[in-house]
């Protein structure tokens, strides 16, 4: 009852309060605050701006279009929207993107002069456009470089300094000293803020989070053609890597030589590796010899014991990314529909 009375009092008082605010000239701000919108009369258009990296290139060059330089007096970048017409044909080639997203990559299939257009829109619906001219040439006989990423060490605890090298990259026309590279520490193919540097110059990164981290590399030759590669590092818990714990579940536990048995190792765990970072191999009859190569432990496995029967023990060897291993076994019963006759011997 009291809450109902309070609601009625508020409903009666609200018009009086709005009248008072209107007299003070702040009612429009109050109403827009309730609706989550700014007063339209205070909104000004954003300023569209973008960069193209590299600023020129050839057919096959991966250009990165970055609208992060756009701005607005009322809205932060996180509230703006941007889209590109990459070839000047009047058709937008991207949907609305947030300028804080990674730069948009695009490769042209034909040489020419392209009018690249950016439109930026704020929360109030006001917009601005910017056009830049991009020259795309014919690559001629030039071929793309082959990117190669190397890292040392491959793993370490948080705070480890990992050194990355692109010196193994190669190009048919250019020596490695003429190649340029960019690195993305977080493996998102986002090279914003990175400058082109010599391929012979190493970079170093450190990480705090336990787990696998990808690092992207892009290599560009003197003719603006590019190659890509990826390195992976592993951050392991302080105190070092611990062996995984292997798990093996076979269903059904009884079948014949025609039964398809499901082999499940998904219960295997490791202190830092997810299942898809571990490998497994199988010894189908526990004879001491592995019958398979190393396989991804997250895969689905099946097996038919077509030529053996009886009590069959299956053994697996599980290995984590640090090379440590664990084994597990399970015994199943395999029958045969055929009658087995033993030879008769006389004494």
GROMACS .gro file of C-alpha atoms in nm:
model
  347
    1UNK     CA    1   0.000   0.000   0.000
    2UNK     CA    2   0.282   0.239   0.092
    3UNK     CA    3   0.464   0.176  -0.238
    4UNK     CA    4   0.142   0.256  -0.428
    5UNK     CA    5   0.106   0.585  -0.238
    6UNK     CA    6   0.470   0.673  -0.313
    7UNK     CA    7   0.422   0.604  -0.685
    8UNK     CA    8   0.115   0.829  -0.693
    9UNK     CA    9   0.304   1.107  -0.516
   10UNK     CA   10   0.588   1.079  -0.770
   11UNK     CA   11   0.346   1.086  -1.065
   12UNK     CA   12   0.178   1.398  -0.924
   13UNK     CA   13   0.508   1.568  -0.849
   14UNK     CA   14   0.680   1.493  -1.182
   15UNK     CA   15   0.488   1.753  -1.392
   16UNK     CA   16   0.558   2.017  -1.126
   17UNK     CA   17   0.929   1.927  -1.126
   18UNK     CA   18   0.949   1.943  -1.506
   19UNK     CA   19   0.777   2.282  -1.505
   20UNK     CA   20   1.034   2.406  -1.256
   21UNK     CA   21   1.321   2.266  -1.464
   22UNK     CA   22   1.177   2.421  -1.779
   23UNK     CA   23   1.172   2.756  -1.606
   24UNK     CA   24   1.539   2.709  -1.528
   25UNK     CA   25   1.612   2.610  -1.890
   26UNK     CA   26   1.745   2.262  -1.807
   27UNK     CA   27   1.440   2.048  -1.877
   28UNK     CA   28   1.566   1.938  -2.223
   29UNK     CA   29   1.885   1.803  -2.063
   30UNK     CA   30   1.681   1.620  -1.798
   31UNK     CA   31   1.454   1.457  -2.057
   32UNK     CA   32   1.746   1.353  -2.276
   33UNK     CA   33   1.929   1.214  -1.974
   34UNK     CA   34   1.630   0.991  -1.902
   35UNK     CA   35   1.620   0.874  -2.264
   36UNK     CA   36   1.996   0.819  -2.295
   37UNK     CA   37   2.027   1.075  -2.578
   38UNK     CA   38   2.198   1.410  -2.596
   39UNK     CA   39   2.003   1.727  -2.671
   40UNK     CA   40   2.003   1.748  -3.050
   41UNK     CA   41   2.076   2.121  -3.052
   42UNK     CA   42   2.415   2.064  -2.886
   43UNK     CA   43   2.534   1.793  -3.125
   44UNK     CA   44   2.794   1.873  -3.389
   45UNK     CA   45   2.905   1.650  -3.679
   46UNK     CA   46   3.207   1.425  -3.633
   47UNK     CA   47   3.528   1.472  -3.829
   48UNK     CA   48   3.613   1.179  -4.057
   49UNK     CA   49   3.976   1.088  -4.108
   50UNK     CA   50   4.169   0.771  -4.182
   51UNK     CA   51   4.507   0.633  -4.280
   52UNK     CA   52   4.606   0.384  -4.549
   53UNK     CA   53   4.902   0.157  -4.481
   54UNK     CA   54   5.104   0.125  -4.692
   55UNK     CA   55   5.012   0.455  -4.865
   56UNK     CA   56   5.071   0.298  -5.206
   57UNK     CA   57   5.109  -0.052  -5.342
   58UNK     CA   58   5.034  -0.304  -5.610
   59UNK     CA   59   4.781  -0.571  -5.694
   60UNK     CA   60   4.826  -0.823  -5.411
   61UNK     CA   61   4.926  -0.569  -5.146
   62UNK     CA   62   4.728  -0.596  -4.824
   63UNK     CA   63   4.623  -0.239  -4.745
   64UNK     CA   64   4.504  -0.151  -4.396
   65UNK     CA   65   4.237   0.121  -4.369
   66UNK     CA   66   4.225   0.273  -4.022
   67UNK     CA   67   3.955   0.529  -3.918
   68UNK     CA   68   4.089   0.572  -3.563
   69UNK     CA   69   4.191   0.934  -3.639
   70UNK     CA   70   3.822   1.030  -3.672
   71UNK     CA   71   3.684   1.238  -3.387
   72UNK     CA   72   3.372   1.400  -3.245
   73UNK     CA   73   3.324   1.684  -2.998
   74UNK     CA   74   3.055   1.501  -2.803
   75UNK     CA   75   3.122   1.130  -2.858
   76UNK     CA   76   3.431   0.924  -2.785
   77UNK     CA   77   3.567   0.687  -3.050
   78UNK     CA   78   3.385   0.399  -2.882
   79UNK     CA   79   3.049   0.558  -2.975
   80UNK     CA   80   3.129   0.640  -3.338
   81UNK     CA   81   3.054   0.423  -3.640
   82UNK     CA   82   3.255   0.408  -3.962
   83UNK     CA   83   3.224   0.242  -4.302
   84UNK     CA   84   3.433   0.233  -4.621
   85UNK     CA   85   3.372   0.247  -4.994
   86UNK     CA   86   3.709   0.105  -5.097
   87UNK     CA   87   3.688   0.149  -5.472
   88UNK     CA   88   3.481   0.465  -5.517
   89UNK     CA   89   3.190   0.294  -5.691
   90UNK     CA   90   2.930   0.439  -5.454
   91UNK     CA   91   2.870   0.106  -5.281
   92UNK     CA   92   2.982   0.060  -4.922
   93UNK     CA   93   3.223  -0.234  -4.900
   94UNK     CA   94   3.200  -0.270  -4.522
   95UNK     CA   95   2.918  -0.252  -4.275
   96UNK     CA   96   2.924  -0.003  -3.992
   97UNK     CA   97   3.239  -0.061  -3.789
   98UNK     CA   98   3.366   0.085  -3.467
   99UNK     CA   99   3.683   0.290  -3.530
  100UNK     CA  100   3.851   0.119  -3.235
  101UNK     CA  101   3.831  -0.217  -3.416
  102UNK     CA  102   4.147  -0.339  -3.593
  103UNK     CA  103   4.217  -0.162  -3.924
  104UNK     CA  104   4.024  -0.304  -4.218
  105UNK     CA  105   4.245  -0.515  -4.454
  106UNK     CA  106   4.178  -0.518  -4.828
  107UNK     CA  107   4.358  -0.641  -5.140
  108UNK     CA  108   4.284  -0.504  -5.488
  109UNK     CA  109   4.259  -0.738  -5.785
  110UNK     CA  110   4.325  -0.479  -6.058
  111UNK     CA  111   4.565  -0.185  -6.092
  112UNK     CA  112   4.423   0.166  -6.102
  113UNK     CA  113   4.353   0.485  -5.914
  114UNK     CA  114   4.096   0.430  -5.639
  115UNK     CA  115   3.896   0.693  -5.453
  116UNK     CA  116   3.860   0.551  -5.104
  117UNK     CA  117   3.572   0.703  -4.909
  118UNK     CA  118   3.511   0.692  -4.535
  119UNK     CA  119   3.186   0.788  -4.365
  120UNK     CA  120   3.176   0.843  -3.989
  121UNK     CA  121   2.851   0.876  -3.793
  122UNK     CA  122   2.796   0.982  -3.431
  123UNK     CA  123   2.522   0.879  -3.186
  124UNK     CA  124   2.309   1.175  -3.287
  125UNK     CA  125   2.300   1.057  -3.649
  126UNK     CA  126   2.525   1.333  -3.783
  127UNK     CA  127   2.799   1.223  -4.023
  128UNK     CA  128   3.105   1.332  -4.213
  129UNK     CA  129   3.297   1.184  -4.506
  130UNK     CA  130   3.656   1.186  -4.621
  131UNK     CA  131   3.803   1.074  -4.954
  132UNK     CA  132   4.162   0.975  -5.022
  133UNK     CA  133   4.324   0.870  -5.349
  134UNK     CA  134   4.510   0.539  -5.358
  135UNK     CA  135   4.739   0.431  -5.642
  136UNK     CA  136   4.753   0.056  -5.705
  137UNK     CA  137   5.013  -0.052  -5.961
  138UNK     CA  138   5.084  -0.374  -6.149
  139UNK     CA  139   5.333  -0.590  -5.957
  140UNK     CA  140   5.504  -0.705  -6.276
  141UNK     CA  141   5.734  -1.002  -6.222
  142UNK     CA  142   5.761  -0.947  -5.848
  143UNK     CA  143   5.655  -1.234  -5.623
  144UNK     CA  144   5.554  -1.218  -5.255
  145UNK     CA  145   5.806  -1.289  -4.981
  146UNK     CA  146   5.789  -1.596  -4.762
  147UNK     CA  147   5.746  -1.494  -4.399
  148UNK     CA  148   5.913  -1.696  -4.128
  149UNK     CA  149   5.869  -1.636  -3.757
  150UNK     CA  150   6.100  -1.779  -3.494
  151UNK     CA  151   6.087  -1.730  -3.117
  152UNK     CA  152   6.315  -1.812  -2.825
  153UNK     CA  153   6.242  -1.950  -2.578
  154UNK     CA  154   5.925  -2.134  -2.679
  155UNK     CA  155   5.783  -2.127  -2.328
  156UNK     CA  156   5.843  -1.977  -1.988
  157UNK     CA  157   5.676  -1.844  -1.673
  158UNK     CA  158   5.504  -1.503  -1.658
  159UNK     CA  159   5.749  -1.220  -1.716
  160UNK     CA  160   5.973  -1.421  -1.950
  161UNK     CA  161   6.124  -1.211  -2.229
  162UNK     CA  162   6.046  -1.379  -2.560
  163UNK     CA  163   6.259  -1.272  -2.857
  164UNK     CA  164   6.099  -1.290  -3.202
  165UNK     CA  165   6.292  -1.299  -3.528
  166UNK     CA  166   6.185  -1.264  -3.892
  167UNK     CA  167   6.541  -1.302  -4.021
  168UNK     CA  168   6.452  -1.638  -4.174
  169UNK     CA  169   6.207  -1.474  -4.413
  170UNK     CA  170   6.301  -1.486  -4.781
  171UNK     CA  171   6.213  -1.323  -5.111
  172UNK     CA  172   6.300  -1.419  -5.469
  173UNK     CA  173   6.386  -1.062  -5.567
  174UNK     CA  174   6.501  -0.895  -5.244
  175UNK     CA  175   6.764  -0.986  -4.984
  176UNK     CA  176   6.632  -1.018  -4.631
  177UNK     CA  177   6.792  -0.682  -4.550
  178UNK     CA  178   6.546  -0.515  -4.791
  179UNK     CA  179   6.238  -0.668  -4.630
  180UNK     CA  180   6.024  -0.482  -4.377
  181UNK     CA  181   5.807  -0.629  -4.103
  182UNK     CA  182   5.538  -0.552  -3.849
  183UNK     CA  183   5.445  -0.756  -3.541
  184UNK     CA  184   5.115  -0.803  -3.358
  185UNK     CA  185   5.184  -0.915  -3.002
  186UNK     CA  186   4.830  -1.045  -2.943
  187UNK     CA  187   4.769  -1.250  -3.259
  188UNK     CA  188   4.466  -1.049  -3.377
  189UNK     CA  189   4.624  -0.930  -3.705
  190UNK     CA  190   4.605  -0.575  -3.569
  191UNK     CA  191   4.919  -0.378  -3.656
  192UNK     CA  192   4.784  -0.037  -3.549
  193UNK     CA  193   5.056   0.182  -3.405
  194UNK     CA  194   5.334  -0.038  -3.541
  195UNK     CA  195   5.592   0.107  -3.779
  196UNK     CA  196   5.765  -0.089  -4.053
  197UNK     CA  197   6.106  -0.205  -3.937
  198UNK     CA  198   6.388  -0.412  -4.092
  199UNK     CA  199   6.328  -0.786  -4.101
  200UNK     CA  200   6.672  -0.833  -3.949
  201UNK     CA  201   6.568  -0.645  -3.634
  202UNK     CA  202   6.432  -0.863  -3.353
  203UNK     CA  203   6.149  -0.767  -3.118
  204UNK     CA  204   6.079  -0.880  -2.762
  205UNK     CA  205   5.748  -0.929  -2.579
  206UNK     CA  206   5.652  -1.040  -2.229
  207UNK     CA  207   5.323  -1.188  -2.108
  208UNK     CA  208   5.155  -1.228  -1.772
  209UNK     CA  209   4.864  -1.459  -1.854
  210UNK     CA  210   4.909  -1.835  -1.829
  211UNK     CA  211   4.838  -2.017  -2.156
  212UNK     CA  212   4.909  -1.999  -2.527
  213UNK     CA  213   4.974  -1.664  -2.698
  214UNK     CA  214   4.988  -1.611  -3.075
  215UNK     CA  215   5.204  -1.346  -3.239
  216UNK     CA  216   5.136  -1.235  -3.598
  217UNK     CA  217   5.406  -1.131  -3.842
  218UNK     CA  218   5.360  -0.952  -4.174
  219UNK     CA  219   5.655  -0.913  -4.413
  220UNK     CA  220   5.666  -0.667  -4.705
  221UNK     CA  221   5.920  -0.659  -4.987
  222UNK     CA  222   6.039  -0.353  -5.180
  223UNK     CA  223   5.763  -0.408  -5.436
  224UNK     CA  224   5.485  -0.389  -5.171
  225UNK     CA  225   5.398  -0.759  -5.181
  226UNK     CA  226   5.349  -0.931  -4.847
  227UNK     CA  227   5.372  -1.260  -4.664
  228UNK     CA  228   5.232  -1.364  -4.327
  229UNK     CA  229   5.339  -1.599  -4.049
  230UNK     CA  230   5.247  -1.675  -3.689
  231UNK     CA  231   5.453  -1.773  -3.384
  232UNK     CA  232   5.317  -1.930  -3.066
  233UNK     CA  233   5.456  -1.900  -2.716
  234UNK     CA  234   5.338  -2.070  -2.400
  235UNK     CA  235   5.327  -1.913  -2.057
  236UNK     CA  236   5.357  -2.187  -1.796
  237UNK     CA  237   5.292  -2.160  -1.422
  238UNK     CA  238   5.584  -2.063  -1.200
  239UNK     CA  239   5.765  -2.373  -1.085
  240UNK     CA  240   5.768  -2.531  -1.427
  241UNK     CA  241   5.559  -2.761  -1.640
  242UNK     CA  242   5.380  -3.054  -1.477
  243UNK     CA  243   5.291  -3.379  -1.659
  244UNK     CA  244   4.936  -3.417  -1.791
  245UNK     CA  245   4.689  -3.669  -1.654
  246UNK     CA  246   4.569  -3.912  -1.920
  247UNK     CA  247   4.212  -4.039  -1.929
  248UNK     CA  248   4.080  -4.321  -2.148
  249UNK     CA  249   3.716  -4.431  -2.175
  250UNK     CA  250   3.613  -4.691  -2.435
  251UNK     CA  251   3.248  -4.767  -2.512
  252UNK     CA  252   3.102  -5.018  -2.531
  253UNK     CA  253   3.318  -5.228  -2.303
  254UNK     CA  254   3.204  -5.545  -2.479
  255UNK     CA  255   3.161  -5.603  -2.851
  256UNK     CA  256   3.257  -5.818  -3.144
  257UNK     CA  257   3.518  -5.793  -3.418
  258UNK     CA  258   3.265  -5.588  -3.617
  259UNK     CA  259   3.181  -5.343  -3.338
  260UNK     CA  260   3.290  -4.981  -3.374
  261UNK     CA  261   3.432  -4.880  -3.038
  262UNK     CA  262   3.434  -4.512  -2.938
  263UNK     CA  263   3.763  -4.403  -2.786
  264UNK     CA  264   3.730  -4.099  -2.559
  265UNK     CA  265   4.033  -3.916  -2.418
  266UNK     CA  266   3.851  -3.588  -2.350
  267UNK     CA  267   3.884  -3.635  -1.974
  268UNK     CA  268   4.260  -3.583  -1.998
  269UNK     CA  269   4.382  -3.267  -1.824
  270UNK     CA  270   4.698  -3.062  -1.791
  271UNK     CA  271   4.804  -2.783  -1.556
  272UNK     CA  272   4.834  -2.531  -1.840
  273UNK     CA  273   4.748  -2.692  -2.175
  274UNK     CA  274   4.391  -2.721  -2.302
  275UNK     CA  275   4.297  -3.051  -2.465
  276UNK     CA  276   4.355  -2.921  -2.818
  277UNK     CA  277   4.716  -2.839  -2.731
  278UNK     CA  278   4.792  -3.198  -2.628
  279UNK     CA  279   4.870  -3.499  -2.846
  280UNK     CA  280   4.791  -3.867  -2.808
  281UNK     CA  281   4.890  -4.193  -2.972
  282UNK     CA  282   4.746  -4.542  -2.942
  283UNK     CA  283   4.876  -4.892  -2.878
  284UNK     CA  284   4.561  -5.087  -2.966
  285UNK     CA  285   4.673  -5.420  -2.817
  286UNK     CA  286   4.920  -5.307  -2.547
  287UNK     CA  287   5.206  -5.490  -2.715
  288UNK     CA  288   5.454  -5.210  -2.649
  289UNK     CA  289   5.435  -5.067  -3.001
  290UNK     CA  290   5.230  -4.762  -3.087
  291UNK     CA  291   5.001  -4.818  -3.383
  292UNK     CA  292   4.937  -4.450  -3.464
  293UNK     CA  293   5.135  -4.132  -3.503
  294UNK     CA  294   5.077  -3.836  -3.270
  295UNK     CA  295   4.717  -3.711  -3.303
  296UNK     CA  296   4.539  -3.407  -3.162
  297UNK     CA  297   4.384  -3.512  -2.833
  298UNK     CA  298   4.067  -3.310  -2.898
  299UNK     CA  299   3.978  -3.527  -3.199
  300UNK     CA  300   3.709  -3.796  -3.198
  301UNK     CA  301   3.844  -4.151  -3.221
  302UNK     CA  302   3.690  -4.485  -3.317
  303UNK     CA  303   3.837  -4.830  -3.367
  304UNK     CA  304   3.730  -5.175  -3.489
  305UNK     CA  305   3.922  -5.477  -3.358
  306UNK     CA  306   3.880  -5.667  -3.682
  307UNK     CA  307   4.151  -5.929  -3.638
  308UNK     CA  308   4.189  -5.974  -3.263
  309UNK     CA  309   3.951  -6.094  -2.996
  310UNK     CA  310   3.943  -6.179  -2.631
  311UNK     CA  311   4.040  -5.948  -2.346
  312UNK     CA  312   4.209  -5.658  -2.526
  313UNK     CA  313   4.393  -5.386  -2.336
  314UNK     CA  314   4.430  -5.051  -2.511
  315UNK     CA  315   4.706  -4.813  -2.404
  316UNK     CA  316   4.738  -4.441  -2.480
  317UNK     CA  317   5.030  -4.204  -2.439
  318UNK     CA  318   4.932  -3.841  -2.380
  319UNK     CA  319   5.183  -3.559  -2.431
  320UNK     CA  320   5.152  -3.189  -2.344
  321UNK     CA  321   5.313  -2.902  -2.535
  322UNK     CA  322   5.614  -2.916  -2.303
  323UNK     CA  323   5.689  -3.278  -2.397
  324UNK     CA  324   5.577  -3.433  -2.067
  325UNK     CA  325   5.364  -3.748  -2.090
  326UNK     CA  326   5.125  -3.979  -1.908
  327UNK     CA  327   4.970  -4.314  -1.993
  328UNK     CA  328   4.628  -4.471  -1.943
  329UNK     CA  329   4.484  -4.813  -2.026
  330UNK     CA  330   4.147  -4.983  -2.049
  331UNK     CA  331   4.050  -5.343  -2.120
  332UNK     CA  332   3.757  -5.438  -2.343
  333UNK     CA  333   3.608  -5.772  -2.438
  334UNK     CA  334   3.602  -5.853  -2.810
  335UNK     CA  335   3.419  -6.162  -2.932
  336UNK     CA  336   3.411  -6.334  -3.269
  337UNK     CA  337   3.106  -6.493  -3.434
  338UNK     CA  338   3.324  -6.763  -3.584
  339UNK     CA  339   3.391  -7.104  -3.427
  340UNK     CA  340   3.754  -7.165  -3.359
  341UNK     CA  341   3.865  -7.526  -3.395
  342UNK     CA  342   4.190  -7.633  -3.241
  343UNK     CA  343   4.388  -7.899  -3.423
  344UNK     CA  344   4.343  -8.253  -3.284
  345UNK     CA  345   4.662  -8.421  -3.176
  346UNK     CA  346   4.714  -8.784  -3.076
  347UNK     CA  347   4.944  -8.906  -2.812
   0.00000   0.00000   0.00000
